[in-house]
Amino acid sequence: MKSTNRTGYRDVQSIIHATQSVNFAKLDTDSLRRYCRHFKLGSINGYSPREQILNMVQRHFVSQPPLNEVKVISEFITAAKRLKTDDAQSEQL
């Protein structure tokens, strides 16, 4: 029974640590342009070809440091609770 639990744990860990890829080609050109503007990537203008924008977005995305998913989720929950508390307090006023 213990070996089954260990195998399940390893399976979950391999899924978590697997490299996840994002297919930016599914996004429309306007979304790619917004990504570039948001992260201030290069000199993208209205005449830049989609392929150039797509390559720039992909290079930027893979160059980002990996995130600690547990920490991100924990911080998200904390922020959501804080927002809920702030909303409840403002309704009382």
PDB file of C-alpha atoms in Angstrom:
ATOM      1  CA  MET A   1       0.000   0.000   0.000  1.00  0.00           C
ATOM      2  CA  LYS A   2       2.827   2.395   0.789  1.00  0.00           C
ATOM      3  CA  SER A   3       4.426   1.830  -2.608  1.00  0.00           C
ATOM      4  CA  THR A   4       1.178   2.843  -4.307  1.00  0.00           C
ATOM      5  CA  ASN A   5       1.100   6.094  -2.353  1.00  0.00           C
ATOM      6  CA  ARG A   6       4.713   6.800  -3.235  1.00  0.00           C
ATOM      7  CA  THR A   7       4.077   6.104  -6.890  1.00  0.00           C
ATOM      8  CA  GLY A   8       1.106   8.466  -6.853  1.00  0.00           C
ATOM      9  CA  TYR A   9       3.215  11.129  -5.168  1.00  0.00           C
ATOM     10  CA  ARG A  10       5.948  10.761  -7.809  1.00  0.00           C
ATOM     11  CA  ASP A  11       3.350  10.997 -10.573  1.00  0.00           C
ATOM     12  CA  VAL A  12       1.956  14.217  -9.125  1.00  0.00           C
ATOM     13  CA  GLN A  13       5.443  15.660  -8.659  1.00  0.00           C
ATOM     14  CA  SER A  14       6.380  14.841 -12.255  1.00  0.00           C
ATOM     15  CA  ILE A  15       3.256  16.627 -13.467  1.00  0.00           C
ATOM     16  CA  ILE A  16       3.994  19.658 -11.305  1.00  0.00           C
ATOM     17  CA  HIS A  17       7.621  19.875 -12.389  1.00  0.00           C
ATOM     18  CA  ALA A  18       6.986  19.176 -16.069  1.00  0.00           C
ATOM     19  CA  THR A  19       7.884  22.056 -18.324  1.00  0.00           C
ATOM     20  CA  GLN A  20       4.705  23.788 -19.296  1.00  0.00           C
ATOM     21  CA  SER A  21       4.613  25.459 -22.659  1.00  0.00           C
ATOM     22  CA  VAL A  22       2.307  28.225 -23.749  1.00  0.00           C
ATOM     23  CA  ASN A  23       1.140  28.423 -27.337  1.00  0.00           C
ATOM     24  CA  PHE A  24       1.155  32.173 -27.933  1.00  0.00           C
ATOM     25  CA  ALA A  25       0.263  31.567 -31.586  1.00  0.00           C
ATOM     26  CA  LYS A  26      -3.325  31.023 -30.414  1.00  0.00           C
ATOM     27  CA  LEU A  27      -3.519  34.670 -29.301  1.00  0.00           C
ATOM     28  CA  ASP A  28      -4.633  37.299 -31.747  1.00  0.00           C
ATOM     29  CA  THR A  29      -2.202  40.000 -32.844  1.00  0.00           C
ATOM     30  CA  ASP A  30      -3.801  42.678 -30.654  1.00  0.00           C
ATOM     31  CA  SER A  31      -3.266  40.529 -27.552  1.00  0.00           C
ATOM     32  CA  LEU A  32       0.376  39.996 -28.490  1.00  0.00           C
ATOM     33  CA  ARG A  33       0.793  43.749 -28.971  1.00  0.00           C
ATOM     34  CA  ARG A  34      -0.738  44.410 -25.526  1.00  0.00           C
ATOM     35  CA  TYR A  35       1.702  41.919 -24.007  1.00  0.00           C
ATOM     36  CA  CYS A  36       4.580  43.802 -25.646  1.00  0.00           C
ATOM     37  CA  ARG A  37       3.288  47.161 -24.422  1.00  0.00           C
ATOM     38  CA  HIS A  38       2.699  45.897 -20.903  1.00  0.00           C
ATOM     39  CA  PHE A  39       6.227  44.520 -20.578  1.00  0.00           C
ATOM     40  CA  LYS A  40       7.766  47.329 -22.668  1.00  0.00           C
ATOM     41  CA  LEU A  41       9.308  44.938 -25.186  1.00  0.00           C
ATOM     42  CA  GLY A  42      11.238  46.501 -28.034  1.00  0.00           C
ATOM     43  CA  SER A  43       9.911  48.774 -30.691  1.00  0.00           C
ATOM     44  CA  ILE A  44       6.693  47.195 -31.870  1.00  0.00           C
ATOM     45  CA  ASN A  45       4.616  49.421 -34.090  1.00  0.00           C
ATOM     46  CA  GLY A  46       1.442  49.042 -36.095  1.00  0.00           C
ATOM     47  CA  TYR A  47       3.404  47.680 -39.058  1.00  0.00           C
ATOM     48  CA  SER A  48       5.416  45.015 -37.219  1.00  0.00           C
ATOM     49  CA  PRO A  49       4.734  41.565 -38.668  1.00  0.00           C
ATOM     50  CA  ARG A  50       2.870  39.121 -36.452  1.00  0.00           C
ATOM     51  CA  GLU A  51       5.771  36.644 -36.581  1.00  0.00           C
ATOM     52  CA  GLN A  52       8.177  39.245 -35.187  1.00  0.00           C
ATOM     53  CA  ILE A  53       5.786  40.108 -32.353  1.00  0.00           C
ATOM     54  CA  LEU A  54       5.142  36.431 -31.619  1.00  0.00           C
ATOM     55  CA  ASN A  55       8.876  35.657 -31.462  1.00  0.00           C
ATOM     56  CA  MET A  56       9.487  38.603 -29.143  1.00  0.00           C
ATOM     57  CA  VAL A  57       6.694  37.514 -26.784  1.00  0.00           C
ATOM     58  CA  GLN A  58       7.896  33.897 -26.727  1.00  0.00           C
ATOM     59  CA  ARG A  59      11.513  34.895 -26.018  1.00  0.00           C
ATOM     60  CA  HIS A  60      10.411  37.207 -23.214  1.00  0.00           C
ATOM     61  CA  PHE A  61       8.122  34.606 -21.639  1.00  0.00           C
ATOM     62  CA  VAL A  62      10.731  31.827 -21.515  1.00  0.00           C
ATOM     63  CA  SER A  63      13.340  34.237 -20.118  1.00  0.00           C
ATOM     64  CA  GLN A  64      11.272  34.850 -16.977  1.00  0.00           C
ATOM     65  CA  PRO A  65      12.418  33.130 -13.780  1.00  0.00           C
ATOM     66  CA  PRO A  66      10.277  30.211 -12.643  1.00  0.00           C
ATOM     67  CA  LEU A  67       7.603  30.986 -10.075  1.00  0.00           C
ATOM     68  CA  ASN A  68       7.063  29.309  -6.745  1.00  0.00           C
ATOM     69  CA  GLU A  69       3.482  28.237  -7.390  1.00  0.00           C
ATOM     70  CA  VAL A  70       2.697  27.542  -3.727  1.00  0.00           C
ATOM     71  CA  LYS A  71       3.884  31.024  -2.749  1.00  0.00           C
ATOM     72  CA  VAL A  72       1.905  32.683  -5.563  1.00  0.00           C
ATOM     73  CA  ILE A  73      -1.297  30.859  -4.607  1.00  0.00           C
ATOM     74  CA  SER A  74      -0.783  31.665  -0.932  1.00  0.00           C
ATOM     75  CA  GLU A  75      -0.267  35.365  -1.698  1.00  0.00           C
ATOM     76  CA  PHE A  76      -3.340  35.350  -3.951  1.00  0.00           C
ATOM     77  CA  ILE A  77      -5.494  33.894  -1.177  1.00  0.00           C
ATOM     78  CA  THR A  78      -4.144  36.446   1.304  1.00  0.00           C
ATOM     79  CA  ALA A  79      -4.882  39.307  -1.107  1.00  0.00           C
ATOM     80  CA  ALA A  80      -8.396  37.980  -1.784  1.00  0.00           C
ATOM     81  CA  LYS A  81      -9.134  37.752   1.945  1.00  0.00           C
ATOM     82  CA  ARG A  82      -7.811  41.277   2.470  1.00  0.00           C
ATOM     83  CA  LEU A  83      -9.998  42.575  -0.367  1.00  0.00           C
ATOM     84  CA  LYS A  84     -13.039  40.821   1.092  1.00  0.00           C
ATOM     85  CA  THR A  85     -12.324  42.359   4.513  1.00  0.00           C
ATOM     86  CA  ASP A  86     -11.859  45.819   2.997  1.00  0.00           C
ATOM     87  CA  ASP A  87     -15.147  45.497   1.086  1.00  0.00           C
ATOM     88  CA  ALA A  88     -17.021  44.422   4.224  1.00  0.00           C
ATOM     89  CA  GLN A  89     -15.612  47.371   6.170  1.00  0.00           C
ATOM     90  CA  SER A  90     -16.530  49.879   3.456  1.00  0.00           C
ATOM     91  CA  GLU A  91     -20.123  48.560   3.388  1.00  0.00           C
ATOM     92  CA  GLN A  92     -20.429  49.227   7.116  1.00  0.00           C
ATOM     93  CA  LEU A  93     -19.549  52.895   6.654  1.00  0.00           C
TER      94      LEU A  93
END
